[in-house]
Short mmCIF file of C-alpha atoms and ligand atoms in Angstrom, two decimals:
data_model
loop_
_atom_site.label_atom_id
_atom_site.label_comp_id
_atom_site.label_asym_id
_atom_site.label_seq_id
_atom_site.Cartn_x
_atom_site.Cartn_y
_atom_site.Cartn_z
CA UNK A 1 83.32 121.16 83.77
CA UNK A 2 85.28 117.94 83.31
CA UNK A 3 85.10 116.88 79.61
CA UNK A 4 83.51 113.43 79.99
CA UNK A 5 82.23 111.05 77.32
CA UNK A 6 79.25 110.47 79.65
CA UNK A 7 78.61 113.79 81.46
CA UNK A 8 75.87 112.16 83.58
CA UNK A 9 78.67 110.59 85.66
CA UNK A 10 79.55 114.01 87.06
CA UNK A 11 77.20 114.36 90.01
CA UNK A 12 76.37 117.39 92.17
CA UNK A 13 73.81 115.58 94.31
CA UNK A 14 74.06 112.68 96.77
CA UNK A 15 72.71 109.17 96.32
CA UNK A 16 69.99 108.84 98.96
CA UNK A 17 67.58 105.90 98.89
CA UNK A 18 67.84 105.60 95.12
CA UNK A 19 67.44 109.33 94.42
CA UNK A 20 69.94 112.09 93.66
CA UNK A 21 69.22 114.71 96.30
CA UNK A 22 70.60 118.01 97.50
CA UNK A 23 70.88 118.61 101.24
CA UNK A 24 67.88 120.01 103.11
CA UNK A 25 69.79 123.24 103.71
CA UNK A 26 70.81 123.33 100.04
CA UNK A 27 74.31 124.01 101.35
CA UNK A 28 77.11 122.82 99.07
CA UNK A 29 80.90 122.81 99.01
CA UNK A 30 83.34 123.11 96.14
CA UNK A 31 85.59 120.37 94.82
CA UNK A 32 89.00 121.72 93.83
CA UNK A 33 91.51 120.53 91.24
CA UNK A 34 94.83 120.34 93.17
CA UNK A 35 96.78 120.89 89.94
CA UNK A 36 95.48 124.43 89.40
CA UNK A 37 93.07 125.38 92.18
CA UNK A 38 90.07 125.43 89.82
CA UNK A 39 86.62 124.53 91.13
CA UNK A 40 85.62 121.39 89.23
CA UNK A 41 82.23 120.83 90.83
CA UNK A 42 80.07 121.25 93.90
CA UNK A 43 78.43 118.63 96.07
CA UNK A 44 75.86 118.85 98.89
CA UNK A 45 76.75 119.36 102.52
CA UNK A 46 74.32 117.02 104.29
CA UNK A 47 73.59 117.89 107.90
CA UNK A 48 73.71 115.39 110.78
CA UNK A 49 69.92 115.75 111.17
CA UNK A 50 69.43 114.17 107.72
CA UNK A 51 71.39 111.02 108.51
CA UNK A 52 68.83 109.11 110.67
CA UNK A 53 66.40 108.91 107.73
CA UNK A 54 69.25 107.63 105.55
CA UNK A 55 69.99 104.94 108.13
CA UNK A 56 66.30 103.98 108.23
CA UNK A 57 66.24 103.67 104.43
CA UNK A 58 69.35 101.51 104.65
CA UNK A 59 67.64 99.19 107.15
CA UNK A 60 64.57 98.71 104.96
CA UNK A 61 66.66 98.12 101.87
CA UNK A 62 69.03 95.71 103.61
CA UNK A 63 66.20 93.43 104.78
CA UNK A 64 65.04 92.96 101.18
CA UNK A 65 68.60 92.76 99.78
CA UNK A 66 69.50 89.96 102.20
CA UNK A 67 66.48 87.98 100.98
CA UNK A 68 67.71 88.09 97.38
CA UNK A 69 69.64 84.99 96.36
CA UNK A 70 73.41 85.07 96.42
CA UNK A 71 73.29 84.51 92.69
CA UNK A 72 71.17 87.65 92.27
CA UNK A 73 73.57 89.75 94.31
CA UNK A 74 76.50 88.28 92.45
CA UNK A 75 75.03 89.13 89.05
CA UNK A 76 74.36 92.74 90.05
CA UNK A 77 77.88 93.15 91.42
CA UNK A 78 79.29 91.65 88.24
CA UNK A 79 77.35 94.21 86.21
CA UNK A 80 78.71 97.02 88.41
CA UNK A 81 82.24 95.69 87.75
CA UNK A 82 81.66 95.66 84.00
CA UNK A 83 80.21 99.17 83.98
CA UNK A 84 83.26 100.46 85.85
CA UNK A 85 85.58 99.03 83.20
CA UNK A 86 83.33 100.35 80.42
CA UNK A 87 83.63 103.87 81.88
CA UNK A 88 87.28 103.68 82.96
CA UNK A 89 88.32 106.76 80.98
CA UNK A 90 85.64 109.00 82.50
CA UNK A 91 86.17 107.63 86.00
CA UNK A 92 89.92 108.13 85.72
CA UNK A 93 89.53 111.69 84.45
CA UNK A 94 87.19 112.55 87.32
CA UNK A 95 89.69 111.04 89.77
CA UNK A 96 92.75 112.83 88.37
CA UNK A 97 90.86 116.12 88.26
CA UNK A 98 89.86 116.00 91.93
CA UNK A 99 92.77 114.03 93.43
CA UNK A 100 95.74 114.87 91.19
CA UNK A 101 97.26 111.46 90.47
CA UNK A 102 98.48 110.92 86.88
CA UNK A 103 95.84 109.52 84.54
CA UNK A 104 97.72 106.25 84.13
CA UNK A 105 97.63 105.74 87.92
CA UNK A 106 93.97 106.73 87.99
CA UNK A 107 93.14 104.15 85.34
CA UNK A 108 95.10 101.63 87.33
CA UNK A 109 93.11 102.48 90.44
CA UNK A 110 89.81 102.09 88.61
CA UNK A 111 90.86 98.61 87.46
CA UNK A 112 92.07 97.82 91.00
CA UNK A 113 88.84 99.15 92.52
CA UNK A 114 86.74 97.19 90.02
CA UNK A 115 88.68 94.01 90.80
CA UNK A 116 87.27 94.02 94.35
CA UNK A 117 83.73 94.05 92.93
CA UNK A 118 84.61 91.23 90.52
CA UNK A 119 86.20 89.23 93.35
CA UNK A 120 83.31 89.62 95.80
CA UNK A 121 80.72 88.97 93.09
CA UNK A 122 82.30 85.52 93.05
CA UNK A 123 82.72 85.23 96.82
CA UNK A 124 79.00 86.07 97.25
CA UNK A 125 78.09 82.61 95.95
CA UNK A 126 80.44 80.75 98.29
CA UNK A 127 79.32 81.88 101.74
CA UNK A 128 79.30 78.31 102.99
CA UNK A 129 78.41 77.39 106.56
CA UNK A 130 79.16 74.28 108.61
CA UNK A 131 77.46 71.17 109.92
CA UNK A 132 79.19 69.86 113.06
CA UNK A 133 79.08 66.32 114.46
CA UNK A 134 76.94 66.71 117.58
CA UNK A 135 78.07 65.41 120.99
CA UNK A 136 74.55 64.02 121.55
CA UNK A 137 72.69 61.63 119.28
CA UNK A 138 69.48 63.66 119.31
CA UNK A 139 71.20 66.88 118.22
CA UNK A 140 72.11 68.41 114.88
CA UNK A 141 74.54 71.37 114.88
CA UNK A 142 74.83 73.91 112.07
CA UNK A 143 76.61 77.22 111.57
CA UNK A 144 75.28 79.93 109.27
CA UNK A 145 77.16 82.98 107.97
CA UNK A 146 74.63 85.81 107.89
CA UNK A 147 74.94 89.50 106.83
CA UNK A 148 75.60 91.79 109.78
CA UNK A 149 73.04 94.34 108.51
CA UNK A 150 73.41 98.10 107.96
CA UNK A 151 77.04 99.16 107.54
CA UNK A 152 78.84 102.48 107.17
CA UNK A 153 82.11 103.43 105.53
CA UNK A 154 84.25 106.55 105.92
CA UNK A 155 86.93 106.74 103.25
CA UNK A 156 90.04 108.82 102.45
CA UNK A 157 90.97 111.02 99.50
CA UNK A 158 94.09 109.15 98.37
CA UNK A 159 92.33 106.24 96.64
CA UNK A 160 88.87 107.68 95.99
CA UNK A 161 87.56 104.58 94.20
CA UNK A 162 89.41 101.58 95.64
CA UNK A 163 88.85 102.50 99.28
CA UNK A 164 85.12 102.49 98.61
CA UNK A 165 84.79 99.32 96.53
CA UNK A 166 87.13 97.42 98.93
CA UNK A 167 84.35 97.96 101.50
CA UNK A 168 81.12 98.18 99.50
CA UNK A 169 81.79 95.07 97.41
CA UNK A 170 82.11 92.61 100.32
CA UNK A 171 79.31 94.37 102.21
CA UNK A 172 76.83 94.04 99.33
CA UNK A 173 78.07 90.55 98.47
CA UNK A 174 77.32 89.48 102.06
CA UNK A 175 73.77 90.88 101.87
CA UNK A 176 74.48 94.06 103.83
CA UNK A 177 73.64 97.63 102.90
CA UNK A 178 76.21 100.42 103.11
CA UNK A 179 76.21 104.18 103.72
CA UNK A 180 79.42 105.70 102.33
CA UNK A 181 80.74 109.06 103.46
CA UNK A 182 83.67 109.88 101.12
CA UNK A 183 86.38 112.44 101.83
CA UNK A 184 85.39 116.05 101.11
CA UNK A 185 88.43 116.39 98.83
CA UNK A 186 87.39 113.61 96.44
CA UNK A 187 83.61 113.07 96.44
CA UNK A 188 83.04 113.11 92.67
CA UNK A 189 84.62 109.71 92.08
CA UNK A 190 82.47 108.21 94.84
CA UNK A 191 79.27 109.68 93.38
CA UNK A 192 80.15 108.41 89.89
CA UNK A 193 80.57 104.92 91.37
CA UNK A 194 77.10 105.33 92.90
CA UNK A 195 75.63 106.20 89.50
CA UNK A 196 77.13 103.05 87.97
CA UNK A 197 75.93 100.93 90.91
CA UNK A 198 72.40 102.18 90.24
CA UNK A 199 72.73 101.36 86.53
CA UNK A 200 73.95 97.87 87.51
CA UNK A 201 70.73 97.27 89.44
CA UNK A 202 71.82 97.86 93.04
CA UNK A 203 68.42 98.55 94.64
CA UNK A 204 67.49 101.89 96.20
CA UNK A 205 68.91 102.26 99.68
CA UNK A 206 71.37 99.37 99.46
CA UNK A 207 74.22 101.74 98.59
CA UNK A 208 73.94 105.38 99.67
CA UNK A 209 76.67 108.00 99.24
CA UNK A 210 76.48 111.11 101.40
CA UNK A 211 78.84 114.10 101.42
CA UNK A 212 79.18 116.61 104.20
CA UNK A 213 80.97 117.42 107.49
CA UNK A 214 82.97 114.36 108.49
CA UNK A 215 82.84 114.60 112.27
CA UNK A 216 79.12 115.45 112.39
CA UNK A 217 78.03 112.75 109.96
CA UNK A 218 80.48 110.31 111.54
CA UNK A 219 79.06 111.00 115.00
CA UNK A 220 75.51 110.09 113.88
CA UNK A 221 76.69 106.94 112.12
CA UNK A 222 78.76 105.77 115.09
CA UNK A 223 76.05 106.63 117.63
CA UNK A 224 73.29 104.76 115.79
CA UNK A 225 72.23 101.38 117.19
CA UNK A 226 70.98 100.58 113.69
CA UNK A 227 74.46 100.74 112.15
CA UNK A 228 76.02 97.36 112.97
CA UNK A 229 79.45 97.95 111.42
CA UNK A 230 81.85 100.73 110.56
CA UNK A 231 84.66 100.36 108.05
CA UNK A 232 87.21 103.19 108.06
CA UNK A 233 90.32 103.93 106.07
CA UNK A 234 92.43 106.87 107.11
CA UNK A 235 94.79 108.07 109.79
CA UNK A 236 95.41 106.22 113.01
CA UNK A 237 94.44 109.38 114.90
CA UNK A 238 90.93 109.43 113.42
CA UNK A 239 90.72 105.64 113.66
CA UNK A 240 91.23 105.82 117.44
CA UNK A 241 88.48 108.45 117.68
CA UNK A 242 85.99 106.43 115.63
CA UNK A 243 86.81 103.27 117.59
CA UNK A 244 85.93 105.12 120.81
CA UNK A 245 82.73 106.48 119.25
CA UNK A 246 81.69 102.96 118.24
CA UNK A 247 82.27 101.49 121.71
CA UNK A 248 78.88 102.39 123.23
CA UNK A 249 77.05 100.39 120.55
CA UNK A 250 79.70 97.63 120.25
CA UNK A 251 79.97 98.00 116.52
CA UNK A 252 82.00 95.59 114.41
CA UNK A 253 85.01 97.55 113.14
CA UNK A 254 87.34 97.40 110.18
CA UNK A 255 90.19 99.90 110.47
CA UNK A 256 92.80 100.48 107.76
CA UNK A 257 95.01 103.10 109.32
CA UNK A 258 98.40 104.71 109.09
CA UNK A 259 101.71 103.12 108.23
CA UNK A 260 105.45 103.63 108.57
CA UNK A 261 106.76 101.06 106.11
CA UNK A 262 110.42 100.07 106.28
CA UNK A 263 112.07 99.27 102.94
CA UNK A 264 115.18 97.21 103.73
CA UNK A 265 118.02 96.74 101.20
CA UNK A 266 120.54 94.05 102.20
CA UNK A 267 124.02 93.92 100.71
CA UNK A 268 123.14 90.78 98.70
CA UNK A 269 120.15 92.47 97.03
CA UNK A 270 119.80 93.11 93.30
CA UNK A 271 120.26 96.89 93.61
CA UNK A 272 118.61 97.70 90.28
CA UNK A 273 115.49 95.78 91.30
CA UNK A 274 115.61 97.37 94.75
CA UNK A 275 115.69 100.83 93.14
CA UNK A 276 112.74 99.92 90.90
CA UNK A 277 110.84 98.70 93.94
CA UNK A 278 111.68 101.81 95.94
CA UNK A 279 110.48 104.09 93.14
CA UNK A 280 107.24 102.12 92.77
CA UNK A 281 106.56 102.00 96.50
CA UNK A 282 107.75 105.46 97.50
CA UNK A 283 106.55 107.76 94.73
CA UNK A 284 103.26 106.11 93.69
CA UNK A 285 100.40 108.59 94.16
CA UNK A 286 103.07 111.21 95.03
CA UNK A 287 103.92 109.13 98.09
CA UNK A 288 100.36 109.51 99.42
CA UNK A 289 99.63 105.88 100.18
CA UNK A 290 99.53 104.12 103.53
CA UNK A 291 101.79 101.34 102.25
CA UNK A 292 104.47 103.65 100.80
CA UNK A 293 108.03 102.99 101.88
CA UNK A 294 108.36 105.53 104.68
CA UNK A 295 111.90 104.59 105.80
CA UNK A 296 114.56 103.15 103.47
CA UNK A 297 117.09 101.09 105.44
CA UNK A 298 120.26 100.23 103.46
CA UNK A 299 123.07 97.94 104.59
CA UNK A 300 126.33 99.89 104.93
CA UNK A 301 128.24 98.06 102.20
CA UNK A 302 125.80 99.07 99.44
CA UNK A 303 124.56 102.37 100.86
CA UNK A 304 126.40 104.73 98.48
CA UNK A 305 125.74 102.57 95.41
CA UNK A 306 122.04 102.34 96.21
CA UNK A 307 121.78 106.08 96.93
CA UNK A 308 123.44 106.92 93.59
CA UNK A 309 121.20 104.56 91.62
CA UNK A 310 118.09 105.83 93.38
CA UNK A 311 119.03 109.47 92.71
CA UNK A 312 119.54 108.73 89.01
CA UNK A 313 116.08 107.11 88.81
CA UNK A 314 114.36 109.87 90.81
CA UNK A 315 115.88 112.61 88.62
CA UNK A 316 114.08 111.01 85.66
CA UNK A 317 110.66 111.39 87.30
CA UNK A 318 108.47 114.10 85.76
CA UNK A 319 106.33 116.30 88.01
CA UNK A 320 103.24 117.98 86.56
CA UNK A 321 99.52 118.03 85.96
CA UNK A 322 98.22 114.47 86.06
CA UNK A 323 96.21 114.99 82.86
CA UNK A 324 99.41 115.75 80.89
CA UNK A 325 101.25 112.96 79.07
CA UNK A 326 104.42 111.62 80.63
CA UNK A 327 103.76 112.88 84.14
CA UNK A 328 104.95 110.54 86.88
CA UNK A 329 104.12 112.63 89.95
CA UNK A 330 101.10 114.91 90.19
CA UNK A 331 100.35 117.65 92.71
CA UNK A 332 99.91 116.88 96.37
CA UNK A 333 96.35 116.92 97.60
CA UNK A 334 96.47 120.13 99.65
CA UNK A 335 98.74 122.69 101.31
CA UNK A 336 98.93 120.92 104.69
CA UNK A 337 100.11 117.74 102.98
CA UNK A 338 102.98 119.51 101.23
CA UNK A 339 103.90 121.36 104.43
CA UNK A 340 104.21 118.03 106.30
CA UNK A 341 106.79 116.83 103.76
CA UNK A 342 108.68 120.11 104.04
CA UNK A 343 108.58 119.84 107.84
CA UNK A 344 110.06 116.32 107.74
CA UNK A 345 112.80 117.49 105.38
CA UNK A 346 113.73 120.57 107.44
CA UNK A 347 113.68 118.59 110.70
CA UNK A 348 116.01 115.97 109.23
CA UNK A 349 118.39 118.60 107.82
CA UNK A 350 118.50 120.42 111.16
CA UNK A 351 119.47 117.12 112.82
CA UNK A 352 122.28 116.37 110.37
CA UNK A 353 120.76 114.73 107.29
CA UNK A 354 121.76 115.71 103.74
CA UNK A 355 119.35 116.54 100.90
CA UNK A 356 120.66 114.46 98.01
CA UNK A 357 117.92 115.52 95.60
CA UNK A 358 114.61 117.34 95.21
CA UNK A 359 112.25 118.75 97.78
CA UNK A 360 111.72 121.97 95.83
CA UNK A 361 108.34 123.55 95.30
CA UNK A 362 107.46 124.14 91.64
CA UNK A 363 104.56 126.42 92.44
CA UNK A 364 101.14 125.49 93.78
CA UNK A 365 101.04 121.96 95.19
CA UNK A 366 103.85 120.55 93.07
CA UNK A 367 106.92 119.24 94.92
CA UNK A 368 109.94 117.58 93.33
CA UNK A 369 110.59 114.07 94.62
CA UNK A 370 113.18 114.15 97.40
CA UNK A 371 115.93 111.89 98.73
CA UNK A 372 117.60 112.43 102.11
CA UNK A 373 120.78 110.64 103.19
CA UNK A 374 122.32 110.36 106.65
CA UNK A 375 118.88 109.97 108.24
CA UNK A 376 118.77 108.70 111.83
CA UNK A 377 116.10 107.38 114.22
CA UNK A 378 116.23 110.74 116.05
CA UNK A 379 114.47 112.46 113.17
CA UNK A 380 110.69 112.91 112.84
CA UNK A 381 110.57 110.91 109.62
CA UNK A 382 111.66 107.82 111.58
CA UNK A 383 108.44 107.85 113.65
CA UNK A 384 105.87 109.79 111.63
CA UNK A 385 104.27 108.94 108.31
CA UNK A 386 105.48 111.47 105.72
CA UNK A 387 102.67 110.72 103.25
CA UNK A 388 104.60 112.45 100.47
CA UNK A 389 107.35 112.03 97.81
CA UNK A 390 110.37 111.99 100.12
CA UNK A 391 112.72 109.00 100.55
CA UNK A 392 114.84 109.06 103.76
CA UNK A 393 117.84 106.72 103.64
CA UNK A 394 118.99 105.14 106.93
CA UNK A 395 122.09 102.91 107.24
CA UNK A 396 122.36 99.62 109.15
CA UNK A 397 125.09 97.01 109.73
CA UNK A 398 123.61 93.63 110.65
CA UNK A 399 120.40 91.73 109.84
CA UNK A 400 119.44 91.98 113.51
CA UNK A 401 119.93 95.79 113.41
CA UNK A 402 117.69 96.03 110.33
CA UNK A 403 114.87 94.02 111.90
CA UNK A 404 115.08 95.98 115.16
CA UNK A 405 114.99 99.32 113.31
CA UNK A 406 112.15 98.16 111.06
CA UNK A 407 110.00 97.02 113.97
CA UNK A 408 110.72 100.10 116.12
CA UNK A 409 107.36 101.81 115.41
CA UNK A 410 103.76 101.76 116.65
CA UNK A 411 102.65 100.93 113.10
CA UNK A 412 102.50 97.52 111.45
CA UNK A 413 100.91 97.84 108.02
CA UNK A 414 103.42 97.07 105.22
CA UNK A 415 107.14 96.28 105.09
CA UNK A 416 109.52 95.50 102.21
CA UNK A 417 112.94 93.89 101.97
CA UNK A 418 115.37 92.93 99.23
CA UNK A 419 117.70 89.97 99.51
CA UNK A 420 118.66 87.06 97.27
CA UNK A 421 119.56 84.84 100.22
CA UNK A 422 116.81 82.27 100.83
CA UNK A 423 117.52 81.70 104.51
CA UNK A 424 117.59 85.44 105.14
CA UNK A 425 114.30 85.89 103.28
CA UNK A 426 112.57 83.38 105.59
CA UNK A 427 114.09 84.83 108.78
CA UNK A 428 113.31 88.45 107.88
CA UNK A 429 109.77 87.86 106.57
CA UNK A 430 108.87 86.01 109.76
CA UNK A 431 110.50 88.58 112.07
CA UNK A 432 108.89 91.69 110.58
CA UNK A 433 105.87 92.83 112.67
CA UNK A 434 103.68 93.86 109.74
CA UNK A 435 100.42 92.67 108.23
CA UNK A 436 101.88 92.69 104.72
CA UNK A 437 105.46 92.01 103.63
CA UNK A 438 106.96 92.51 100.16
CA UNK A 439 110.04 90.39 99.40
CA UNK A 440 111.96 91.70 96.36
CA UNK A 441 108.96 93.79 95.33
CA UNK A 442 107.56 97.20 96.21
CA UNK A 443 104.03 96.53 94.95
CA UNK A 444 101.96 94.08 96.99
CA UNK A 445 98.34 95.24 96.74
CA UNK A 446 95.70 93.20 94.93
CA UNK A 447 92.16 91.91 95.46
CA UNK A 448 93.09 88.29 96.22
CA UNK A 449 95.36 88.80 99.25
CA UNK A 450 94.43 90.06 102.73
CA UNK A 451 95.15 93.80 103.02
CA UNK A 452 95.57 95.16 106.53
CA UNK A 453 97.84 95.92 109.43
CA UNK A 454 98.98 94.92 112.91
CA UNK A 455 99.65 97.08 115.95
CA UNK A 456 98.24 100.62 115.48
CA UNK A 457 97.78 100.24 111.73
CA UNK A 458 94.33 98.79 112.13
CA UNK A 459 91.91 95.93 112.63
CA UNK A 460 90.66 93.35 110.17
CA UNK A 461 91.50 92.61 106.56
CA UNK A 462 90.12 93.79 103.21
CA UNK A 463 90.02 91.83 99.96
CA UNK A 464 90.92 88.13 99.73
CA UNK A 465 88.75 85.29 101.08
CA UNK A 466 88.99 86.98 104.51
CA UNK A 467 87.51 90.35 103.55
CA UNK A 468 83.88 89.25 103.47
CA UNK A 469 84.03 87.94 107.06
CA UNK A 470 84.11 91.58 108.19
CA UNK A 471 80.47 91.87 106.99
CA UNK A 472 79.14 88.57 108.35
CA UNK A 473 77.97 87.18 111.65
CA UNK A 474 78.34 83.50 112.54
CA UNK A 475 75.14 81.92 113.86
CA UNK A 476 75.34 78.54 115.59
CA UNK A 477 72.12 76.49 115.61
CA UNK A 478 71.72 73.53 117.94
CA UNK A 479 68.65 71.43 117.07
CA UNK A 480 67.40 68.60 119.31
CA UNK A 481 65.03 65.92 117.92
N1 NDP B 1 95.67 101.80 105.99
C1 NDP B 1 95.19 102.26 104.85
O1 NDP B 1 94.77 101.53 103.94
C2 NDP B 1 95.16 103.75 104.63
C3 NDP B 1 95.55 104.66 105.60
N2 NDP B 1 95.50 106.02 105.33
C4 NDP B 1 96.05 106.96 106.31
O2 NDP B 1 95.23 108.16 106.39
C5 NDP B 1 96.09 109.31 106.45
C6 NDP B 1 95.89 110.19 105.24
O3 NDP B 1 94.60 110.13 104.80
P1 NDP B 1 93.55 111.21 105.31
O4 NDP B 1 92.36 111.14 104.45
O5 NDP B 1 94.19 112.55 105.50
O6 NDP B 1 93.17 110.68 106.74
P2 NDP B 1 92.08 111.25 107.74
O7 NDP B 1 92.08 110.24 108.81
O8 NDP B 1 92.25 112.67 108.08
O9 NDP B 1 90.68 111.18 106.93
C7 NDP B 1 90.17 109.95 106.51
C8 NDP B 1 88.66 110.10 106.38
O10 NDP B 1 88.11 110.32 107.67
C9 NDP B 1 87.34 111.52 107.68
N3 NDP B 1 87.41 112.10 109.00
C10 NDP B 1 88.33 112.94 109.50
N4 NDP B 1 88.05 113.25 110.79
C11 NDP B 1 86.90 112.58 111.09
C12 NDP B 1 86.07 112.48 112.26
N5 NDP B 1 86.37 113.11 113.38
N6 NDP B 1 84.96 111.69 112.22
C13 NDP B 1 84.64 111.03 111.07
N7 NDP B 1 85.38 111.09 109.94
C14 NDP B 1 86.49 111.85 109.96
C15 NDP B 1 87.97 112.37 106.59
O11 NDP B 1 87.06 113.35 106.16
P3 NDP B 1 87.59 114.67 105.41
O12 NDP B 1 88.87 114.34 104.75
O13 NDP B 1 86.52 115.00 104.43
O14 NDP B 1 87.72 115.67 106.49
C16 NDP B 1 88.25 111.32 105.53
O15 NDP B 1 87.07 111.03 104.82
C17 NDP B 1 97.46 108.79 106.51
O16 NDP B 1 97.82 108.57 107.85
C18 NDP B 1 97.37 107.44 105.81
O17 NDP B 1 98.36 106.51 106.15
C19 NDP B 1 95.03 106.52 104.17
C20 NDP B 1 94.63 105.64 103.19
C21 NDP B 1 94.71 104.21 103.33
O1 LIG B 2 94.88 103.85 100.75
C1 LIG B 2 95.92 103.35 100.44
O2 LIG B 2 97.02 103.83 100.68
C2 LIG B 2 95.80 102.07 99.71
O3 LIG B 2 95.29 101.09 100.59
C3 LIG B 2 97.12 101.65 99.15
S1 LIG B 2 96.89 100.40 97.98
O4 LIG B 2 95.77 99.54 98.37
O5 LIG B 2 96.62 101.08 96.68
O6 LIG B 2 98.17 99.69 97.99
#
């Protein structure tokens, strides 16, 4: 058991039409603590045959929810936000126990996740439409922004709270309902959010949270003509698959997919700030974020100085159980994740790179943060997302070389660069083919700015004043008198 102040937040049932239910088969699966392999809970394994009734309940609930006033929806979302902050300690402990990130990061994620609910509680009241000067005197033209209807979300394990609220908050604010299928590895956080949503007054069926086999549940959700929209966060590989599955019913799609973020350090950069930014971007969540610096490109003149400073900072990072004080990097989520990092390191070393620091297993799923030097575009890490605590350092000579290297990828999610030259900052920011660019910072994510990628990193944006459009339809009305 996880020692919670409010044990009722630890759920072993799913939220289905306002009730906490087990699956029809009564099948369950275990939730494992990646720090020690302990079973910390069990949740139901819902079968695909149970999903149509859940979609029907979502339809009924959404029709009534859309008829509530925006002010009503806003007040309920605001209450959900406040309950999340009230229970931050329990929510963070649940998250660290099932996902591994240090408690301080988990608390930070709960605040970040809650901020999307706060933001869209406000946006709910400002879904303005248009009146348009008509081309004919007897006409009046208006545009309404209406909720798209029943929506579905499939979310990853790396941010078990924020990847749900970044979808559910705008959906509910718009007057939609949502069926959430969280990752098998981290369902307990999702279910706790569902409990708090219920306490906040979210009506039965408006938010449903269902655990079980991803591909089977996903197939029913994507096949259904009654699901108008799918929002997915995860790998580009699965995003492609879901996009294809949604094609027959022409679903509206939001896709937040993989990344391969360049982190460029020019010779006029403040190296200490660049090191701080690299640590924050690269090793947050043990490097398991889609916006992590995946390639560190350093201009030749400062390469050795930057590498030395980075190594000194990385050596100070503590690896351990996320519930222990002073831990900076927790365990990786599972064996295949740690093996991918080891594969990228061994591939780079075989092709001539040098291991400057780290990359050692400490037992279980703990890996010391690594730095590679002498990395080249011929190595796997140049093209694949490592999704782990390993910083590969590439060298470049000119600004044009840096931009060409940075853009040489199918991904386009986040990019970072450090320079104190104003003209260079404008040129580089405009030339980088990425949805999000950090200039002299490694942390760019918040609820007020549009989060999302170009190229094969996804479709659409989350958060900001743009995020709610993903859950709305525009209706143009032409009236003649
Ligand atoms: N752009 C962004 O904001 C983010 C992108 N990502 C990317 O995702 C990857 C790592 O996250 P990870 O969770 O492993 O990604 P996956 O794509 O493997 O999984 C994401 C979610 O999709 C589910 N899923 C997997 N296969 C299917 C399927 N065939 N049909 C329906 N659902 C499916 C998973 O279920 P289950 O895990 O239970 O099998 C999980 O809930 C990295 O590439 C990372 O960059 C991750 C987070 C944010
Ligand atoms: O899933 C992720 O990697 C998150 O989107 C990263 S962030 O929003 O916490 O920056």
